GROMACS .gro file of C-alpha atoms in nm:
model
  496
    1UNK     CA    1  16.431  23.666  -2.760
    2UNK     CA    2  16.789  23.753  -2.669
    3UNK     CA    3  17.009  23.912  -2.931
    4UNK     CA    4  17.226  23.600  -2.940
    5UNK     CA    5  16.916  23.391  -3.017
    6UNK     CA    6  16.816  23.620  -3.303
    7UNK     CA    7  17.169  23.588  -3.440
    8UNK     CA    8  17.161  23.208  -3.421
    9UNK     CA    9  16.826  23.200  -3.601
   10UNK     CA   10  16.955  23.430  -3.875
   11UNK     CA   11  17.278  23.239  -3.911
   12UNK     CA   12  17.136  22.889  -3.933
   13UNK     CA   13  16.823  22.964  -4.127
   14UNK     CA   14  17.034  23.170  -4.365
   15UNK     CA   15  17.298  22.899  -4.411
   16UNK     CA   16  17.041  22.623  -4.454
   17UNK     CA   17  16.841  22.811  -4.717
   18UNK     CA   18  17.125  23.003  -4.888
   19UNK     CA   19  17.173  22.726  -5.147
   20UNK     CA   20  16.803  22.728  -5.233
   21UNK     CA   21  16.790  23.108  -5.245
   22UNK     CA   22  17.074  23.110  -5.498
   23UNK     CA   23  16.887  22.856  -5.710
   24UNK     CA   24  16.559  23.046  -5.672
   25UNK     CA   25  16.728  23.366  -5.790
   26UNK     CA   26  16.910  23.216  -6.090
   27UNK     CA   27  16.610  23.012  -6.207
   28UNK     CA   28  16.379  23.310  -6.161
   29UNK     CA   29  16.587  23.522  -6.396
   30UNK     CA   30  16.563  23.250  -6.661
   31UNK     CA   31  16.187  23.218  -6.610
   32UNK     CA   32  16.147  23.590  -6.663
   33UNK     CA   33  16.306  23.579  -7.011
   34UNK     CA   34  16.175  23.263  -7.172
   35UNK     CA   35  16.237  23.334  -7.540
   36UNK     CA   36  16.588  23.456  -7.464
   37UNK     CA   37  16.671  23.105  -7.335
   38UNK     CA   38  16.447  22.900  -7.567
   39UNK     CA   39  16.738  22.769  -7.777
   40UNK     CA   40  16.898  22.609  -7.472
   41UNK     CA   41  16.812  22.267  -7.337
   42UNK     CA   42  16.940  21.992  -7.110
   43UNK     CA   43  16.937  21.616  -7.167
   44UNK     CA   44  16.705  21.429  -6.934
   45UNK     CA   45  16.981  21.177  -6.864
   46UNK     CA   46  17.131  21.439  -6.628
   47UNK     CA   47  16.803  21.483  -6.440
   48UNK     CA   48  16.637  21.269  -6.171
   49UNK     CA   49  16.486  20.946  -6.303
   50UNK     CA   50  16.131  21.083  -6.270
   51UNK     CA   51  16.202  21.326  -6.553
   52UNK     CA   52  16.287  21.058  -6.810
   53UNK     CA   53  16.017  20.979  -7.059
   54UNK     CA   54  15.864  20.638  -6.991
   55UNK     CA   55  15.562  20.497  -7.170
   56UNK     CA   56  15.473  20.836  -7.323
   57UNK     CA   57  15.447  21.016  -6.988
   58UNK     CA   58  15.549  21.368  -6.881
   59UNK     CA   59  15.353  21.528  -7.165
   60UNK     CA   60  15.536  21.350  -7.448
   61UNK     CA   61  15.196  21.256  -7.593
   62UNK     CA   62  14.935  21.530  -7.598
   63UNK     CA   63  14.739  21.411  -7.901
   64UNK     CA   64  14.752  21.269  -8.251
   65UNK     CA   65  14.628  21.347  -8.599
   66UNK     CA   66  14.545  21.092  -8.869
   67UNK     CA   67  14.696  21.194  -9.203
   68UNK     CA   68  14.546  21.071  -9.532
   69UNK     CA   69  14.786  20.931  -9.793
   70UNK     CA   70  15.005  21.187  -9.967
   71UNK     CA   71  15.012  21.454  -9.697
   72UNK     CA   72  15.287  21.334  -9.460
   73UNK     CA   73  15.408  21.045  -9.674
   74UNK     CA   74  15.281  20.826  -9.957
   75UNK     CA   75  15.077  20.605  -9.726
   76UNK     CA   76  14.839  20.708  -9.452
   77UNK     CA   77  15.006  20.801  -9.126
   78UNK     CA   78  14.951  20.927  -8.774
   79UNK     CA   79  15.127  21.231  -8.630
   80UNK     CA   80  15.189  21.212  -8.256
   81UNK     CA   81  15.262  21.544  -8.082
   82UNK     CA   82  15.345  21.679  -7.739
   83UNK     CA   83  15.602  21.885  -7.555
   84UNK     CA   84  15.898  21.729  -7.736
   85UNK     CA   85  15.771  21.790  -8.090
   86UNK     CA   86  15.606  21.573  -8.355
   87UNK     CA   87  15.667  21.210  -8.444
   88UNK     CA   88  15.546  21.011  -8.747
   89UNK     CA   89  15.398  20.665  -8.701
   90UNK     CA   90  15.124  20.444  -8.849
   91UNK     CA   91  14.784  20.329  -8.726
   92UNK     CA   92  14.945  20.021  -8.568
   93UNK     CA   93  15.204  20.234  -8.383
   94UNK     CA   94  15.488  20.008  -8.499
   95UNK     CA   95  15.763  20.269  -8.557
   96UNK     CA   96  15.812  20.633  -8.458
   97UNK     CA   97  16.019  20.872  -8.668
   98UNK     CA   98  16.121  21.229  -8.596
   99UNK     CA   99  15.898  21.476  -8.784
  100UNK     CA  100  16.043  21.806  -8.662
  101UNK     CA  101  16.238  21.919  -8.969
  102UNK     CA  102  16.213  22.295  -9.009
  103UNK     CA  103  16.133  22.383  -8.648
  104UNK     CA  104  16.379  22.616  -8.472
  105UNK     CA  105  16.653  22.458  -8.262
  106UNK     CA  106  16.553  22.414  -7.901
  107UNK     CA  107  16.280  22.188  -7.767
  108UNK     CA  108  16.097  22.486  -7.616
  109UNK     CA  109  16.004  22.597  -7.970
  110UNK     CA  110  15.865  22.247  -8.037
  111UNK     CA  111  15.606  22.238  -7.759
  112UNK     CA  112  15.314  22.152  -7.986
  113UNK     CA  113  14.965  22.251  -7.872
  114UNK     CA  114  14.775  22.104  -8.168
  115UNK     CA  115  14.786  21.996  -8.534
  116UNK     CA  116  14.518  22.040  -8.802
  117UNK     CA  117  14.459  21.947  -9.166
  118UNK     CA  118  14.243  22.165  -9.390
  119UNK     CA  119  14.002  22.021  -9.648
  120UNK     CA  120  14.258  22.118  -9.913
  121UNK     CA  121  14.521  21.898  -9.747
  122UNK     CA  122  14.728  22.175  -9.587
  123UNK     CA  123  14.897  22.065  -9.267
  124UNK     CA  124  14.943  22.315  -8.979
  125UNK     CA  125  15.095  22.287  -8.633
  126UNK     CA  126  15.043  22.529  -8.347
  127UNK     CA  127  15.351  22.547  -8.126
  128UNK     CA  128  15.330  22.757  -7.812
  129UNK     CA  129  15.531  23.042  -7.972
  130UNK     CA  130  15.400  23.031  -8.330
  131UNK     CA  131  15.215  22.869  -8.617
  132UNK     CA  132  15.385  22.643  -8.873
  133UNK     CA  133  15.286  22.503  -9.211
  134UNK     CA  134  15.426  22.179  -9.347
  135UNK     CA  135  15.599  22.149  -9.680
  136UNK     CA  136  15.733  21.814  -9.803
  137UNK     CA  137  16.029  21.996  -9.952
  138UNK     CA  138  16.126  22.230  -9.668
  139UNK     CA  139  15.956  22.079  -9.361
  140UNK     CA  140  15.784  22.307  -9.112
  141UNK     CA  141  15.779  22.675  -9.208
  142UNK     CA  142  15.673  22.961  -8.983
  143UNK     CA  143  15.344  23.136  -9.066
  144UNK     CA  144  15.306  23.498  -8.968
  145UNK     CA  145  15.030  23.573  -8.717
  146UNK     CA  146  14.927  23.918  -8.591
  147UNK     CA  147  14.999  23.809  -8.230
  148UNK     CA  148  14.976  24.044  -7.940
  149UNK     CA  149  15.305  24.106  -7.759
  150UNK     CA  150  15.398  23.803  -7.553
  151UNK     CA  151  15.091  23.601  -7.651
  152UNK     CA  152  15.129  23.225  -7.670
  153UNK     CA  153  14.919  22.981  -7.871
  154UNK     CA  154  14.708  22.716  -7.700
  155UNK     CA  155  14.514  22.529  -7.972
  156UNK     CA  156  14.426  22.495  -8.342
  157UNK     CA  157  14.110  22.362  -8.508
  158UNK     CA  158  13.917  22.356  -8.836
  159UNK     CA  159  13.552  22.382  -8.932
  160UNK     CA  160  13.464  22.372  -9.297
  161UNK     CA  161  13.738  22.555  -9.484
  162UNK     CA  162  13.812  22.787  -9.189
  163UNK     CA  163  14.130  22.733  -8.992
  164UNK     CA  164  14.123  22.886  -8.644
  165UNK     CA  165  14.428  22.929  -8.425
  166UNK     CA  166  14.361  22.986  -8.054
  167UNK     CA  167  14.586  23.231  -7.876
  168UNK     CA  168  14.558  23.276  -7.502
  169UNK     CA  169  14.378  23.605  -7.555
  170UNK     CA  170  14.252  23.614  -7.916
  171UNK     CA  171  14.143  23.391  -8.201
  172UNK     CA  172  14.312  23.405  -8.543
  173UNK     CA  173  14.129  23.267  -8.845
  174UNK     CA  174  14.191  23.225  -9.215
  175UNK     CA  175  14.034  23.058  -9.515
  176UNK     CA  176  14.201  22.901  -9.818
  177UNK     CA  177  14.482  22.960  -9.915
  178UNK     CA  178  14.555  23.037  -9.547
  179UNK     CA  179  14.813  23.308  -9.604
  180UNK     CA  180  14.655  23.589  -9.406
  181UNK     CA  181  14.508  23.545  -9.057
  182UNK     CA  182  14.266  23.791  -8.903
  183UNK     CA  183  14.250  23.841  -8.525
  184UNK     CA  184  13.919  23.826  -8.337
  185UNK     CA  185  13.870  23.949  -7.983
  186UNK     CA  186  13.563  23.768  -7.853
  187UNK     CA  187  13.284  23.964  -7.690
  188UNK     CA  188  13.268  23.973  -7.311
  189UNK     CA  189  13.022  23.730  -7.153
  190UNK     CA  190  12.721  23.876  -6.973
  191UNK     CA  191  12.858  23.794  -6.628
  192UNK     CA  192  13.194  23.967  -6.689
  193UNK     CA  193  13.267  24.229  -6.422
  194UNK     CA  194  13.624  24.321  -6.501
  195UNK     CA  195  13.773  24.133  -6.207
  196UNK     CA  196  14.082  23.918  -6.254
  197UNK     CA  197  14.237  23.618  -6.086
  198UNK     CA  198  14.394  23.688  -5.747
  199UNK     CA  199  14.637  23.402  -5.803
  200UNK     CA  200  14.750  23.537  -6.140
  201UNK     CA  201  14.787  23.887  -5.996
  202UNK     CA  202  15.023  23.759  -5.728
  203UNK     CA  203  15.203  23.548  -5.989
  204UNK     CA  204  15.267  23.851  -6.211
  205UNK     CA  205  15.364  24.061  -5.907
  206UNK     CA  206  15.620  23.796  -5.811
  207UNK     CA  207  15.779  23.795  -6.158
  208UNK     CA  208  15.738  24.169  -6.210
  209UNK     CA  209  15.557  24.104  -6.539
  210UNK     CA  210  15.252  24.287  -6.408
  211UNK     CA  211  15.444  24.608  -6.485
  212UNK     CA  212  15.594  24.493  -6.814
  213UNK     CA  213  15.963  24.467  -6.898
  214UNK     CA  214  16.057  24.730  -6.638
  215UNK     CA  215  15.888  24.525  -6.366
  216UNK     CA  216  16.068  24.208  -6.472
  217UNK     CA  217  16.404  24.386  -6.466
  218UNK     CA  218  16.335  24.511  -6.113
  219UNK     CA  219  16.263  24.155  -6.000
  220UNK     CA  220  16.575  24.032  -6.182
  221UNK     CA  221  16.773  24.288  -5.982
  222UNK     CA  222  16.611  24.165  -5.663
  223UNK     CA  223  16.705  23.806  -5.755
  224UNK     CA  224  17.068  23.915  -5.798
  225UNK     CA  225  17.051  24.096  -5.461
  226UNK     CA  226  16.924  23.781  -5.287
  227UNK     CA  227  17.207  23.583  -5.446
  228UNK     CA  228  17.461  23.843  -5.322
  229UNK     CA  229  17.310  23.832  -4.971
  230UNK     CA  230  17.335  23.452  -4.970
  231UNK     CA  231  17.693  23.438  -5.098
  232UNK     CA  232  17.812  23.718  -4.866
  233UNK     CA  233  17.641  23.547  -4.574
  234UNK     CA  234  17.822  23.222  -4.652
  235UNK     CA  235  18.154  23.412  -4.670
  236UNK     CA  236  18.082  23.581  -4.338
  237UNK     CA  237  18.028  23.240  -4.175
  238UNK     CA  238  18.317  23.059  -4.349
  239UNK     CA  239  18.595  23.320  -4.361
  240UNK     CA  240  18.657  23.368  -3.981
  241UNK     CA  241  18.735  22.995  -3.949
  242UNK     CA  242  18.957  23.010  -4.255
  243UNK     CA  243  19.138  23.320  -4.125
  244UNK     CA  244  19.206  23.154  -3.788
  245UNK     CA  245  19.359  22.851  -3.961
  246UNK     CA  246  19.578  23.073  -4.177
  247UNK     CA  247  19.705  23.266  -3.873
  248UNK     CA  248  19.775  22.943  -3.687
  249UNK     CA  249  19.994  22.826  -3.972
  250UNK     CA  250  20.175  23.159  -3.990
  251UNK     CA  251  20.034  23.266  -4.327
  252UNK     CA  252  19.909  23.614  -4.410
  253UNK     CA  253  19.531  23.656  -4.393
  254UNK     CA  254  19.518  24.013  -4.522
  255UNK     CA  255  19.319  23.932  -4.837
  256UNK     CA  256  19.074  23.712  -4.650
  257UNK     CA  257  19.021  23.976  -4.381
  258UNK     CA  258  18.951  24.239  -4.647
  259UNK     CA  259  18.704  24.002  -4.816
  260UNK     CA  260  18.536  23.937  -4.480
  261UNK     CA  261  18.492  24.308  -4.415
  262UNK     CA  262  18.359  24.364  -4.767
  263UNK     CA  263  18.117  24.073  -4.737
  264UNK     CA  264  17.982  24.199  -4.405
  265UNK     CA  265  17.950  24.555  -4.537
  266UNK     CA  266  17.762  24.446  -4.849
  267UNK     CA  267  17.545  24.201  -4.655
  268UNK     CA  268  17.453  24.473  -4.405
  269UNK     CA  269  17.395  24.766  -4.640
  270UNK     CA  270  17.219  24.577  -4.917
  271UNK     CA  271  17.005  24.381  -4.669
  272UNK     CA  272  16.884  24.690  -4.486
  273UNK     CA  273  16.821  24.883  -4.806
  274UNK     CA  274  16.620  24.613  -4.982
  275UNK     CA  275  16.447  24.438  -4.690
  276UNK     CA  276  16.095  24.542  -4.793
  277UNK     CA  277  16.136  24.429  -5.154
  278UNK     CA  278  16.314  24.109  -5.046
  279UNK     CA  279  16.026  24.024  -4.814
  280UNK     CA  280  15.781  24.106  -5.094
  281UNK     CA  281  15.941  23.871  -5.349
  282UNK     CA  282  15.973  23.593  -5.089
  283UNK     CA  283  15.613  23.632  -4.969
  284UNK     CA  284  15.459  23.641  -5.318
  285UNK     CA  285  15.662  23.335  -5.421
  286UNK     CA  286  15.550  23.153  -5.109
  287UNK     CA  287  15.186  23.211  -5.210
  288UNK     CA  288  15.220  23.044  -5.549
  289UNK     CA  289  15.249  22.682  -5.435
  290UNK     CA  290  15.027  22.458  -5.220
  291UNK     CA  291  14.875  22.490  -4.971
  292UNK     CA  292  14.852  22.870  -4.998
  293UNK     CA  293  14.784  22.842  -5.372
  294UNK     CA  294  14.458  22.657  -5.305
  295UNK     CA  295  14.330  22.945  -5.097
  296UNK     CA  296  14.401  23.197  -5.373
  297UNK     CA  297  14.326  23.020  -5.697
  298UNK     CA  298  13.953  23.100  -5.709
  299UNK     CA  299  13.985  23.452  -5.566
  300UNK     CA  300  13.885  23.751  -5.781
  301UNK     CA  301  13.994  24.113  -5.743
  302UNK     CA  302  13.972  24.429  -5.958
  303UNK     CA  303  14.260  24.463  -6.201
  304UNK     CA  304  14.536  24.697  -6.083
  305UNK     CA  305  14.512  25.005  -6.312
  306UNK     CA  306  14.774  25.050  -6.586
  307UNK     CA  307  14.916  24.699  -6.549
  308UNK     CA  308  14.929  24.396  -6.779
  309UNK     CA  309  14.600  24.270  -6.630
  310UNK     CA  310  14.421  24.601  -6.689
  311UNK     CA  311  14.302  24.501  -7.037
  312UNK     CA  312  13.988  24.590  -7.235
  313UNK     CA  313  13.989  24.229  -7.357
  314UNK     CA  314  13.766  24.023  -7.127
  315UNK     CA  315  13.951  23.708  -7.242
  316UNK     CA  316  14.301  23.828  -7.170
  317UNK     CA  317  14.515  23.509  -7.114
  318UNK     CA  318  14.202  23.296  -7.060
  319UNK     CA  319  14.148  23.099  -7.386
  320UNK     CA  320  14.256  22.736  -7.389
  321UNK     CA  321  14.076  22.511  -7.642
  322UNK     CA  322  13.812  22.547  -7.914
  323UNK     CA  323  13.606  22.281  -8.093
  324UNK     CA  324  13.297  22.283  -8.313
  325UNK     CA  325  13.013  22.067  -8.181
  326UNK     CA  326  12.844  21.910  -8.484
  327UNK     CA  327  12.545  21.794  -8.277
  328UNK     CA  328  12.477  22.122  -8.096
  329UNK     CA  329  12.582  22.331  -8.397
  330UNK     CA  330  12.791  22.568  -8.187
  331UNK     CA  331  13.148  22.637  -8.085
  332UNK     CA  332  13.257  22.486  -7.754
  333UNK     CA  333  13.517  22.711  -7.592
  334UNK     CA  334  13.730  22.594  -7.299
  335UNK     CA  335  13.878  22.875  -7.092
  336UNK     CA  336  14.039  22.925  -6.752
  337UNK     CA  337  13.695  23.055  -6.645
  338UNK     CA  338  13.503  22.744  -6.756
  339UNK     CA  339  13.327  22.627  -7.072
  340UNK     CA  340  13.133  22.859  -7.304
  341UNK     CA  341  12.907  22.814  -7.605
  342UNK     CA  342  12.893  23.052  -7.898
  343UNK     CA  343  12.711  23.027  -8.230
  344UNK     CA  344  12.969  23.236  -8.413
  345UNK     CA  345  13.284  23.429  -8.333
  346UNK     CA  346  13.078  23.749  -8.341
  347UNK     CA  347  12.816  23.631  -8.090
  348UNK     CA  348  12.835  23.667  -7.711
  349UNK     CA  349  12.981  23.358  -7.543
  350UNK     CA  350  12.735  23.196  -7.302
  351UNK     CA  351  12.872  23.018  -6.998
  352UNK     CA  352  12.764  22.654  -6.964
  353UNK     CA  353  12.648  22.585  -6.610
  354UNK     CA  354  12.697  22.205  -6.575
  355UNK     CA  355  13.043  22.110  -6.704
  356UNK     CA  356  13.311  21.849  -6.635
  357UNK     CA  357  13.568  21.916  -6.360
  358UNK     CA  358  13.890  22.070  -6.491
  359UNK     CA  359  14.210  22.107  -6.287
  360UNK     CA  360  14.347  22.454  -6.219
  361UNK     CA  361  14.645  22.329  -6.422
  362UNK     CA  362  14.427  22.356  -6.734
  363UNK     CA  363  14.253  22.132  -6.986
  364UNK     CA  364  14.459  21.888  -7.197
  365UNK     CA  365  14.195  21.684  -7.383
  366UNK     CA  366  13.875  21.800  -7.558
  367UNK     CA  367  13.757  21.553  -7.817
  368UNK     CA  368  13.415  21.445  -7.946
  369UNK     CA  369  13.363  21.070  -7.978
  370UNK     CA  370  13.153  20.882  -8.237
  371UNK     CA  371  12.844  20.904  -8.017
  372UNK     CA  372  12.873  21.281  -7.993
  373UNK     CA  373  12.993  21.281  -7.632
  374UNK     CA  374  13.282  21.505  -7.534
  375UNK     CA  375  13.588  21.354  -7.369
  376UNK     CA  376  13.755  21.608  -7.139
  377UNK     CA  377  14.087  21.542  -6.975
  378UNK     CA  378  14.297  21.734  -6.724
  379UNK     CA  379  14.497  21.663  -6.411
  380UNK     CA  380  14.159  21.623  -6.238
  381UNK     CA  381  14.079  21.314  -6.448
  382UNK     CA  382  13.894  21.207  -6.764
  383UNK     CA  383  13.521  21.260  -6.810
  384UNK     CA  384  13.250  21.177  -7.061
  385UNK     CA  385  13.018  21.472  -7.123
  386UNK     CA  386  12.682  21.439  -7.297
  387UNK     CA  387  12.595  21.802  -7.363
  388UNK     CA  388  12.247  21.724  -7.492
  389UNK     CA  389  12.138  21.536  -7.177
  390UNK     CA  390  12.367  21.721  -6.938
  391UNK     CA  391  12.519  21.397  -6.812
  392UNK     CA  392  12.883  21.388  -6.699
  393UNK     CA  393  13.047  21.063  -6.587
  394UNK     CA  394  13.394  20.954  -6.487
  395UNK     CA  395  13.560  20.781  -6.785
  396UNK     CA  396  13.721  20.513  -6.569
  397UNK     CA  397  13.450  20.439  -6.311
  398UNK     CA  398  13.129  20.537  -6.489
  399UNK     CA  399  13.019  20.724  -6.177
  400UNK     CA  400  12.861  21.069  -6.191
  401UNK     CA  401  13.129  21.337  -6.197
  402UNK     CA  402  13.173  21.566  -5.895
  403UNK     CA  403  13.050  21.924  -5.922
  404UNK     CA  404  13.398  22.074  -5.870
  405UNK     CA  405  13.750  21.977  -5.975
  406UNK     CA  406  13.892  21.934  -5.624
  407UNK     CA  407  14.273  21.916  -5.576
  408UNK     CA  408  14.502  22.010  -5.868
  409UNK     CA  409  14.595  21.638  -5.908
  410UNK     CA  410  14.325  21.372  -5.921
  411UNK     CA  411  14.358  20.991  -5.934
  412UNK     CA  412  14.430  21.018  -6.305
  413UNK     CA  413  14.638  21.318  -6.419
  414UNK     CA  414  14.550  21.319  -6.790
  415UNK     CA  415  14.794  21.477  -7.032
  416UNK     CA  416  14.691  21.329  -7.367
  417UNK     CA  417  14.450  21.116  -7.566
  418UNK     CA  418  14.426  20.948  -7.908
  419UNK     CA  419  14.167  20.745  -8.096
  420UNK     CA  420  14.379  20.710  -8.410
  421UNK     CA  421  14.544  20.376  -8.331
  422UNK     CA  422  14.358  20.067  -8.453
  423UNK     CA  423  14.202  19.878  -8.162
  424UNK     CA  424  14.419  20.054  -7.901
  425UNK     CA  425  14.295  20.278  -7.625
  426UNK     CA  426  14.544  20.560  -7.576
  427UNK     CA  427  14.502  20.773  -7.265
  428UNK     CA  428  14.827  20.926  -7.138
  429UNK     CA  429  14.874  21.016  -6.773
  430UNK     CA  430  15.143  21.251  -6.643
  431UNK     CA  431  15.334  20.991  -6.441
  432UNK     CA  432  15.209  20.656  -6.576
  433UNK     CA  433  15.194  20.747  -6.942
  434UNK     CA  434  15.015  20.500  -7.169
  435UNK     CA  435  15.074  20.137  -7.271
  436UNK     CA  436  14.915  20.168  -7.615
  437UNK     CA  437  15.257  20.103  -7.773
  438UNK     CA  438  15.619  20.056  -7.670
  439UNK     CA  439  15.802  20.386  -7.657
  440UNK     CA  440  16.138  20.385  -7.841
  441UNK     CA  441  16.428  20.376  -7.597
  442UNK     CA  442  16.599  20.675  -7.759
  443UNK     CA  443  16.308  20.896  -7.653
  444UNK     CA  444  16.375  20.845  -7.282
  445UNK     CA  445  16.640  21.120  -7.266
  446UNK     CA  446  16.494  21.366  -7.514
  447UNK     CA  447  16.596  21.713  -7.393
  448UNK     CA  448  16.410  21.940  -7.155
  449UNK     CA  449  16.418  22.310  -7.228
  450UNK     CA  450  16.635  22.520  -6.998
  451UNK     CA  451  16.323  22.725  -6.914
  452UNK     CA  452  16.132  22.416  -6.800
  453UNK     CA  453  16.435  22.299  -6.604
  454UNK     CA  454  16.447  22.636  -6.429
  455UNK     CA  455  16.075  22.606  -6.358
  456UNK     CA  456  16.127  22.267  -6.191
  457UNK     CA  457  16.399  22.421  -5.971
  458UNK     CA  458  16.195  22.733  -5.892
  459UNK     CA  459  15.888  22.533  -5.787
  460UNK     CA  460  16.087  22.276  -5.589
  461UNK     CA  461  15.965  21.983  -5.800
  462UNK     CA  462  16.327  21.901  -5.892
  463UNK     CA  463  16.383  21.760  -5.542
  464UNK     CA  464  16.216  21.430  -5.629
  465UNK     CA  465  16.377  21.261  -5.329
  466UNK     CA  466  16.105  21.434  -5.123
  467UNK     CA  467  15.831  21.241  -5.306
  468UNK     CA  468  15.492  21.404  -5.251
  469UNK     CA  469  15.672  21.643  -5.020
  470UNK     CA  470  15.769  21.850  -5.325
  471UNK     CA  471  15.414  21.986  -5.319
  472UNK     CA  472  15.479  22.162  -4.987
  473UNK     CA  473  15.854  22.224  -5.025
  474UNK     CA  474  15.798  22.589  -5.121
  475UNK     CA  475  15.568  22.635  -4.824
  476UNK     CA  476  15.840  22.539  -4.574
  477UNK     CA  477  16.131  22.682  -4.774
  478UNK     CA  478  15.940  23.008  -4.809
  479UNK     CA  479  15.883  23.028  -4.435
  480UNK     CA  480  16.253  22.964  -4.379
  481UNK     CA  481  16.359  23.236  -4.621
  482UNK     CA  482  16.111  23.485  -4.472
  483UNK     CA  483  16.235  23.410  -4.120
  484UNK     CA  484  16.596  23.450  -4.229
  485UNK     CA  485  16.517  23.794  -4.375
  486UNK     CA  486  16.312  23.902  -4.071
  487UNK     CA  487  16.574  23.796  -3.816
  488UNK     CA  488  16.848  23.967  -4.017
  489UNK     CA  489  16.652  24.292  -4.020
  490UNK     CA  490  16.586  24.272  -3.645
  491UNK     CA  491  16.956  24.219  -3.572
  492UNK     CA  492  17.066  24.520  -3.779
  493UNK     CA  493  16.785  24.739  -3.646
  494UNK     CA  494  16.885  24.667  -3.286
  495UNK     CA  495  17.250  24.735  -3.368
  496UNK     CA  496  17.165  25.070  -3.528
   0.00000   0.00000   0.00000
């Protein structure tokens, strides 16, 4: 192409995507430092209508727990929990009261993964960042866990008098009086070969987390550099027109001319110096959304030595849910690698070959019904699993379940389930929610954490006007950003 054509491409691709690059950079910095921003939140009334809670959708209802009289209140009650905290209701779901007293400020701290009651009547809640114990006098009080650095919680369960908290890498268990929890690193399964997820590797490369705090700070710096390149590029396009108008009106343009020269100098020097890293962060980000994501999600590669993924723990960031199967007399463990069976926490987990489909987004429901069947729910749908017979059927159609999960979103994107409401089926879907009870109007605009808001921006889901097009927004935006960087480099290389 002619030099003038390269310049036009760089100019217009850069201007079109500069706004998005600035948002990508700012949101990426927030995503890299979640707990630093966990106290901050934004009301959903300021967000597109799709983000408002309606009929218990958007993860507001993940599950429930039936409380005997005297534990939550004098009468029996039901605790409903999800990503906005815990709410107290009854078995008829007539009223819903806030039950978050004692939790830290900020909805991000109140993203509840599970609730459990011990045989002694102690009530515990596992939030994503920590474990809490309920006291009628003081509300929810933090319980110390020997967590690994940066580990989040994903589930909580009881069996007998043992309370087990599921971290994403380890289990933590305690017996009465539940004051001291011991960590357990499960044994590696027989098929473990040390390889890790290709998708997760690229994810951690994109954020810099693969190399710890230092890596994240490098990527933060790159985000700032991309913002500077975008702003200086806008100035370089806008200022010449502004300077001409000032000269035509007889005003001095000295300051604007100096700013123009500075903008061009910064844009040129920073762009040429950081082109490789800028292309790297753009390319890795482009890989993390459909359709490229689908090609990477099942890939496996050896862990890069001396990185966050190079762990002696075979279950590093893989544990999701844990339940005891009273019929099979074993623990049923749901992980990002599939379902496993283990007789005790000291035994070797055995992978179960025929299991229900689970979306790559993760499992949200794992509950045993009165017949002993397991109900499993994820964004791939809801399934009934008879472990004894090996039968798996679609909950809604009764048809035999497919062998694999398929696309990340199925016909029913399941986010929650409850069997604690008298005569009411409660299955919550991500968009549709559930009609088991009317949701109080004041819940519609419950806040979203600043971190989750940044995630919606960074993934392009915030642009709801695109409809289903949000799924491929990053694909096209990523190509645009990459082309803008490449054309800019070609222009400067030819000039030099």
